[in-house]
mmCIF file of C-alpha atoms in Angstrom:
data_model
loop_
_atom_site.group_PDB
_atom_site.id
_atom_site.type_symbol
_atom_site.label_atom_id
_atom_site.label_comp_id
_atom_site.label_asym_id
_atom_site.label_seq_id
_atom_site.Cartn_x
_atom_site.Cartn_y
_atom_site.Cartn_z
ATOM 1 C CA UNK A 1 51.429 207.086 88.881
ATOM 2 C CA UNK A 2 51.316 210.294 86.845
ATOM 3 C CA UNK A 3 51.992 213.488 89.027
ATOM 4 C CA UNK A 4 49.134 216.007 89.399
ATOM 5 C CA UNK A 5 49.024 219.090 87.094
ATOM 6 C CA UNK A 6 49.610 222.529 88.191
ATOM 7 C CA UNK A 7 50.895 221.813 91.948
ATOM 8 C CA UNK A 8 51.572 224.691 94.152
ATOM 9 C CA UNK A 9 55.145 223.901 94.275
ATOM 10 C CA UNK A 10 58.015 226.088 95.776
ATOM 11 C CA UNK A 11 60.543 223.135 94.989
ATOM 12 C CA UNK A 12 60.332 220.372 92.971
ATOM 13 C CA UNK A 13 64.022 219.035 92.753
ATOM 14 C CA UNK A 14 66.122 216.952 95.014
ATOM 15 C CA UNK A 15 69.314 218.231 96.418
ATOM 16 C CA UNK A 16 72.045 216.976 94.934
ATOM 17 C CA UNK A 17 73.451 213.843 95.448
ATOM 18 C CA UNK A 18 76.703 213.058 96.303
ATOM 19 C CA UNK A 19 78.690 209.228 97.645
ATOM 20 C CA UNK A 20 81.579 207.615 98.048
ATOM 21 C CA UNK A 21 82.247 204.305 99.112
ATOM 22 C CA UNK A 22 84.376 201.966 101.269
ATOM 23 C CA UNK A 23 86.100 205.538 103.087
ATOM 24 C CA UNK A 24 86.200 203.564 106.399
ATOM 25 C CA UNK A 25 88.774 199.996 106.485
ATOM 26 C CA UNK A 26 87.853 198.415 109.118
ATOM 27 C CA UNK A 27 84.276 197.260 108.317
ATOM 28 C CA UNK A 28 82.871 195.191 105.387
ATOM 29 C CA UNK A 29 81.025 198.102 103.554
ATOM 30 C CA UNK A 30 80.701 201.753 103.873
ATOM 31 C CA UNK A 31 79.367 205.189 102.008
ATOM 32 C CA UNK A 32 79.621 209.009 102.591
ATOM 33 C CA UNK A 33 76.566 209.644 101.524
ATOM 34 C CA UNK A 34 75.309 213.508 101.101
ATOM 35 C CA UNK A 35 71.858 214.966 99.586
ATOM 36 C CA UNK A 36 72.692 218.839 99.638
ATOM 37 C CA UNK A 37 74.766 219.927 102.524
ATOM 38 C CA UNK A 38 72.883 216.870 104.650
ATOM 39 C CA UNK A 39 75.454 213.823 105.054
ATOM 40 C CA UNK A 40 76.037 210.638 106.409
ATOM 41 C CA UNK A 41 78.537 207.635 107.045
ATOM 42 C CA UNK A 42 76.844 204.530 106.751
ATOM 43 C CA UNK A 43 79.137 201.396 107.776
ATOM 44 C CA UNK A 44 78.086 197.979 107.788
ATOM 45 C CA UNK A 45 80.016 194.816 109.585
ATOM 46 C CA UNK A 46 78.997 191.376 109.419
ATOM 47 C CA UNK A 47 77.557 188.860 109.178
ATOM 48 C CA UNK A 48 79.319 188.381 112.664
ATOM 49 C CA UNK A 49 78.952 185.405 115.065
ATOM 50 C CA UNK A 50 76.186 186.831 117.666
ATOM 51 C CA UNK A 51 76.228 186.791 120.878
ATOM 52 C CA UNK A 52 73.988 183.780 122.946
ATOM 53 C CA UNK A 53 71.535 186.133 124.634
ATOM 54 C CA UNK A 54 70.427 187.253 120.168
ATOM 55 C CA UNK A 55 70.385 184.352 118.999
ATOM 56 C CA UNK A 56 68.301 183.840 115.883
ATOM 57 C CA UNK A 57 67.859 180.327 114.597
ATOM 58 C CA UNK A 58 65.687 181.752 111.775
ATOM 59 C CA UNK A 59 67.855 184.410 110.681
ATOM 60 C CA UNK A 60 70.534 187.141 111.337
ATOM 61 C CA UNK A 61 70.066 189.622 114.198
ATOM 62 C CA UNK A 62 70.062 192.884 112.607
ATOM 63 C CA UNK A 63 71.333 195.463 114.344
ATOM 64 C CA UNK A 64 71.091 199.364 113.702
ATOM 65 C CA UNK A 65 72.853 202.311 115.564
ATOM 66 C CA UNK A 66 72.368 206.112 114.216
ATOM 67 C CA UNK A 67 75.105 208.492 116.155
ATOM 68 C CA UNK A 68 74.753 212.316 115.971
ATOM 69 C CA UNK A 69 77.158 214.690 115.010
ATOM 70 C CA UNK A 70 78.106 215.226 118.688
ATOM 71 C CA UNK A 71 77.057 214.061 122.248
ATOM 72 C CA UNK A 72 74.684 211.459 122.830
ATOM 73 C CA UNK A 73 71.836 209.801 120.858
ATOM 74 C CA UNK A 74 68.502 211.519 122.161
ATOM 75 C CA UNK A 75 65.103 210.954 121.040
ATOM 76 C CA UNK A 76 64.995 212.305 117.795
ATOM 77 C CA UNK A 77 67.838 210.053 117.179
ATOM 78 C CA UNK A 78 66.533 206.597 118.551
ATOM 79 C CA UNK A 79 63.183 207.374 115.988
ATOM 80 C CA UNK A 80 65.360 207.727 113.274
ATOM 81 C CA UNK A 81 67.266 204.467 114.159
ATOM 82 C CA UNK A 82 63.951 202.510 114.538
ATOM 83 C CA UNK A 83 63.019 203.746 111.501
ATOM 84 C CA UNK A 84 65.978 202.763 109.302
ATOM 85 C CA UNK A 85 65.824 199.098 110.933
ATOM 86 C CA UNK A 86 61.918 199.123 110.071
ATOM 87 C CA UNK A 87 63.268 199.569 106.506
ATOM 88 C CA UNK A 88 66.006 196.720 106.531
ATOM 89 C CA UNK A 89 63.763 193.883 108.300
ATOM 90 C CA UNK A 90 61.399 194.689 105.815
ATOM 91 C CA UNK A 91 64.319 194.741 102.856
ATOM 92 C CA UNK A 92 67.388 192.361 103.964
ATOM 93 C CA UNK A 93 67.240 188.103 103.272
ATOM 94 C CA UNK A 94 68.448 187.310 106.702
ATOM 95 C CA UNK A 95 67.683 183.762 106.074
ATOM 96 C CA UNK A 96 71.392 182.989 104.401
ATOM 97 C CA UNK A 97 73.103 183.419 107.345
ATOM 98 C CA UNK A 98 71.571 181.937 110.023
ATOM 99 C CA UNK A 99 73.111 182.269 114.276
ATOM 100 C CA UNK A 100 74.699 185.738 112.918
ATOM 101 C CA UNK A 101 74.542 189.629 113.226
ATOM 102 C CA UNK A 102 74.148 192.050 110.902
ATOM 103 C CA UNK A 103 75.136 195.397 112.186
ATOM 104 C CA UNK A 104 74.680 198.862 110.336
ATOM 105 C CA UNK A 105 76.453 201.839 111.912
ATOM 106 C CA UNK A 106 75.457 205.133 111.060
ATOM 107 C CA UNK A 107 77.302 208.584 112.162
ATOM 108 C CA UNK A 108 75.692 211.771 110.996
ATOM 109 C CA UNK A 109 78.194 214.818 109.996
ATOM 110 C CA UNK A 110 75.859 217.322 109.025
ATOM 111 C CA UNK A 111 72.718 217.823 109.843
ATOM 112 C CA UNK A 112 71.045 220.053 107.147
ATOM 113 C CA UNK A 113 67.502 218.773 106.971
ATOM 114 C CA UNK A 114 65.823 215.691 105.708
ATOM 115 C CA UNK A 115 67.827 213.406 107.710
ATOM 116 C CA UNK A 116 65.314 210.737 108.000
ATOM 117 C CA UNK A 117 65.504 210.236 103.966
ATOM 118 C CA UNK A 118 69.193 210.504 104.065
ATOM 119 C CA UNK A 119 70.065 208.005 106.465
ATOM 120 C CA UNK A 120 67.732 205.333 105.066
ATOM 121 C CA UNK A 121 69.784 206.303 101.508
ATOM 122 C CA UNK A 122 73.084 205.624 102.904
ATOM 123 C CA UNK A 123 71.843 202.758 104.860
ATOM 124 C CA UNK A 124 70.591 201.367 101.284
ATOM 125 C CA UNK A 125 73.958 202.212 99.622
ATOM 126 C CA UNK A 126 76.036 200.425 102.577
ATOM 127 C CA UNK A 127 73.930 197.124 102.087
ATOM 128 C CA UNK A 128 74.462 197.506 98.634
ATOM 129 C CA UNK A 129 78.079 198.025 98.910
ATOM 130 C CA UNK A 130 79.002 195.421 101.565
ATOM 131 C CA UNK A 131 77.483 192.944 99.273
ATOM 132 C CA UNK A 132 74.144 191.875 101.575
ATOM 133 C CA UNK A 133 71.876 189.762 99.728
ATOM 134 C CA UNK A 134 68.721 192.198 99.789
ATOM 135 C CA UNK A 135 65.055 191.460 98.771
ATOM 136 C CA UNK A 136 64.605 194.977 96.916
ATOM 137 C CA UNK A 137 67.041 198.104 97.594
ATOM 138 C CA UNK A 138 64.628 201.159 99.017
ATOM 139 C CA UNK A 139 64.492 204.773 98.515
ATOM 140 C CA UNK A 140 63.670 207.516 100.877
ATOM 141 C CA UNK A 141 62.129 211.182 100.326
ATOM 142 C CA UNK A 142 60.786 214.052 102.606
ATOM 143 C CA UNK A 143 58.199 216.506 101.530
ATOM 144 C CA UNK A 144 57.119 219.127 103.814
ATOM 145 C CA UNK A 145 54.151 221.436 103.223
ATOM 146 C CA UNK A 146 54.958 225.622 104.045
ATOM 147 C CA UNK A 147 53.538 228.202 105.681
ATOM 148 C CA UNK A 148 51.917 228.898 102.389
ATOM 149 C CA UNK A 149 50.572 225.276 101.316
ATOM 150 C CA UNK A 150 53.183 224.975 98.684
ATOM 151 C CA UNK A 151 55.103 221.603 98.459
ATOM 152 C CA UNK A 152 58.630 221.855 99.164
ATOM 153 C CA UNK A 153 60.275 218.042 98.494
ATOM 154 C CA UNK A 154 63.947 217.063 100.045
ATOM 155 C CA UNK A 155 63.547 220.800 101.857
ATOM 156 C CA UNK A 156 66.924 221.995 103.557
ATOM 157 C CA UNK A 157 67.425 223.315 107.009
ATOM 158 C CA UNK A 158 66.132 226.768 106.302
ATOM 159 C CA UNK A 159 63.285 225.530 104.672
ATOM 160 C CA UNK A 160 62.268 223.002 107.375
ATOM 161 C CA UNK A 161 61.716 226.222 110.099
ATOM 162 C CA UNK A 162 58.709 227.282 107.720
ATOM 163 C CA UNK A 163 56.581 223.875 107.730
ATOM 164 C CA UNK A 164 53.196 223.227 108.505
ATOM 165 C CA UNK A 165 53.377 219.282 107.941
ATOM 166 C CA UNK A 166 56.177 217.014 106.757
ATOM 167 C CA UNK A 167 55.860 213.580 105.387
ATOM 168 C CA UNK A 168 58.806 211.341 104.497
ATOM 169 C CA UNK A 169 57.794 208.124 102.216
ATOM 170 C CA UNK A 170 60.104 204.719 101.832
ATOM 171 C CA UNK A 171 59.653 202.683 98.320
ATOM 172 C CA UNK A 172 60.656 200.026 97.338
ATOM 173 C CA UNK A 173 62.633 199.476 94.337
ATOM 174 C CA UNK A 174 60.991 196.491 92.704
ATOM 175 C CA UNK A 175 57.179 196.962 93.215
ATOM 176 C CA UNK A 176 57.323 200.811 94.091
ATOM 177 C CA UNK A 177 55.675 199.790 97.466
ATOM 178 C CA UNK A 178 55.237 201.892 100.467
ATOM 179 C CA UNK A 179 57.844 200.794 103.016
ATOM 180 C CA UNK A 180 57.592 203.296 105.762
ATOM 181 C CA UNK A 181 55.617 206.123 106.163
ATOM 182 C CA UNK A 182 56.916 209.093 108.598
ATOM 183 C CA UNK A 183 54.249 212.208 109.270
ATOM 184 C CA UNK A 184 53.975 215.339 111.442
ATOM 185 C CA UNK A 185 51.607 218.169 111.060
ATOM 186 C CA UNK A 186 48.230 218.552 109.773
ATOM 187 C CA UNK A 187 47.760 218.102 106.304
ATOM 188 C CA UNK A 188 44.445 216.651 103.856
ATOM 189 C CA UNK A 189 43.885 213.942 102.007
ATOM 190 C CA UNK A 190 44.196 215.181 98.597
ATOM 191 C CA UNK A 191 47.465 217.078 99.904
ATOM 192 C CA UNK A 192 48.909 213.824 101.141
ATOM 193 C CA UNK A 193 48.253 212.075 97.810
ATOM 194 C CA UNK A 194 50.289 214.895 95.773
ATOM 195 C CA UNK A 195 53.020 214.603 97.926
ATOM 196 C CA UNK A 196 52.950 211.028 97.483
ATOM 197 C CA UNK A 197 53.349 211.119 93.763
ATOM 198 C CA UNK A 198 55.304 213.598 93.670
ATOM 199 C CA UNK A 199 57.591 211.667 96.218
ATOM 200 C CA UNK A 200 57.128 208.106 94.229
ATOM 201 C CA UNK A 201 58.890 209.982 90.986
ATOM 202 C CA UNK A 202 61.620 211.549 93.119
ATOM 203 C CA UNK A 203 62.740 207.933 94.443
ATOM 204 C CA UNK A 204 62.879 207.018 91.045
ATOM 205 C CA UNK A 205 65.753 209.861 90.685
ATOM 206 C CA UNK A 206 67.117 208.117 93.789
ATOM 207 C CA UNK A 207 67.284 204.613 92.401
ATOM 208 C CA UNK A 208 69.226 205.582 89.074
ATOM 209 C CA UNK A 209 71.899 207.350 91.259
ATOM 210 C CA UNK A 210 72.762 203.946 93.039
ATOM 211 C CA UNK A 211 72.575 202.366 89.970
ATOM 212 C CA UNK A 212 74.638 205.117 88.533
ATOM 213 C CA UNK A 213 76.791 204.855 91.326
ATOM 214 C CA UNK A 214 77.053 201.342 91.890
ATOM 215 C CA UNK A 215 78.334 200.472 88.150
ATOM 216 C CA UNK A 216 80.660 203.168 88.058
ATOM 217 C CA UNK A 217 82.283 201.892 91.278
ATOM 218 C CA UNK A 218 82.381 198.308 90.404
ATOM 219 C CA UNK A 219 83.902 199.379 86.874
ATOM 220 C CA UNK A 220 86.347 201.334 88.559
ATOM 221 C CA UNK A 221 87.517 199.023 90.639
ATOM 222 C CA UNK A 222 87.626 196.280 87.771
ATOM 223 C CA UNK A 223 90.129 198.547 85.714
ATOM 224 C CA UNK A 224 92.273 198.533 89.538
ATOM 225 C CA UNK A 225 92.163 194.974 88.557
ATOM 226 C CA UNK A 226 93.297 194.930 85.475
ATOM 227 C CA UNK A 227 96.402 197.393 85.824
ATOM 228 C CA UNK A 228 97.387 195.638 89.009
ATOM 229 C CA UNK A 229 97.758 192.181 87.023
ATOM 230 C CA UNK A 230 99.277 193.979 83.971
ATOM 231 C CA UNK A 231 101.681 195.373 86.333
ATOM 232 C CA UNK A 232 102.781 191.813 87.977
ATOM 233 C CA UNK A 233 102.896 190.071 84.267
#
């Protein structure tokens, strides 16, 4: 949908975006994944044999585990891991691999606000990486509104002490539907339709970076390929 004229905006752009994949060994696909100074390891194993007591005829057992940067998972932390397996039920074919698990480990580094949208991102990129057969890939972003009732989308830490409401949106990438819907504060009606336009075009932005991303890896490691066999010849 077109985005609303003349917004009281006091940022429009996301943070940068930054990956790099397979940086862990022993797993079967992972990503450093970083919007601004915000960043993430996302690490996927499986599909696994699975334990009697999970048993799934129907499907894999996914599993999802979000670590913070230090000491134990708290609240905040167990939403945010509820929230990324909302996303992947919703996302991942589990029917191919039937009496399995499916497990997606995610350790935060940096914590620099919008971590919700961030760790669904890297959990998209992991999937995508490890090779998971996936019904759509997904996109997160995180608007907040400020103290001033400007928009502020993909808002850093700083930015995320001034809020009066915060909404984080999850499309997906084939349909542009609404997969998951995250929001705190007050906010109206016509203020919550901005922000999701203005949201919907961002994870557009999101979804050419992994496909950006993506082909640049899998060309890269093609050329390995090719040098390595040139090399044995």
């Amino acid at each position: 949908s077109d985005l609303p004229g003349k917004l009281k905006m006091a940022k429009e752009q996301l943070r940068q975006m930054h990956c790099e994949f397979n940086t862990l060994s022993r797993c079967d696909g992972s990503v450093m994944y970083s919007q601004g100074a915000s960043m993430v390891i996302a690490a996927i194993l499986g599909p696994v044999e699975v334990k009697t007591q999970n048993l799934s005829n129907d499907g894999s057992y996914l599993e999802c585990n979000y670590r913070p940067k230090a000491g134990l998972p708290q609240i905040k932390e167990r939403l945010r891991e509820a929230a990324v397996k909302d996303v992947l039920d919703l996302a991942v074919l589990v029917e191919p691999y039937p009496r399995s698990r499916v497990s997606l480990q995610l350790q935060e580094i940096e914590d620099r606000g919008s971590m919700d949208a961030c760790a669904v991102n890297s959990a998209c990129l992991a999937m995508l990486i490890g090779g998971l057969p996936l019904k759509c890939s997904f996109a997160a972003v995180h608007c907040i509104i400020d103290e001033q009732g400007d928009y502020v989308l993909d808002p850093d830490q700083s930015e995320c002490l001034h809020q009066q409401a915060g909404i984080t949106f999850v499309f997906d990438s084939v349909e542009g539907n609404l997969m998951l819907l995250q929001a705190k504060g007050a906010f109206k009606i016509s203020q919550f339709n901005d922000i999701e336009c203005l949201c919907r075009a961002a994870s557009e932005e999101i979804f050419k970076f992994y496909r950006s991303q993506i082909t640049h890896y899998h060309a890269r490691s093609q050329e390995i390929k090719e040098q390595k066999s040139m090399e044995t010849t």
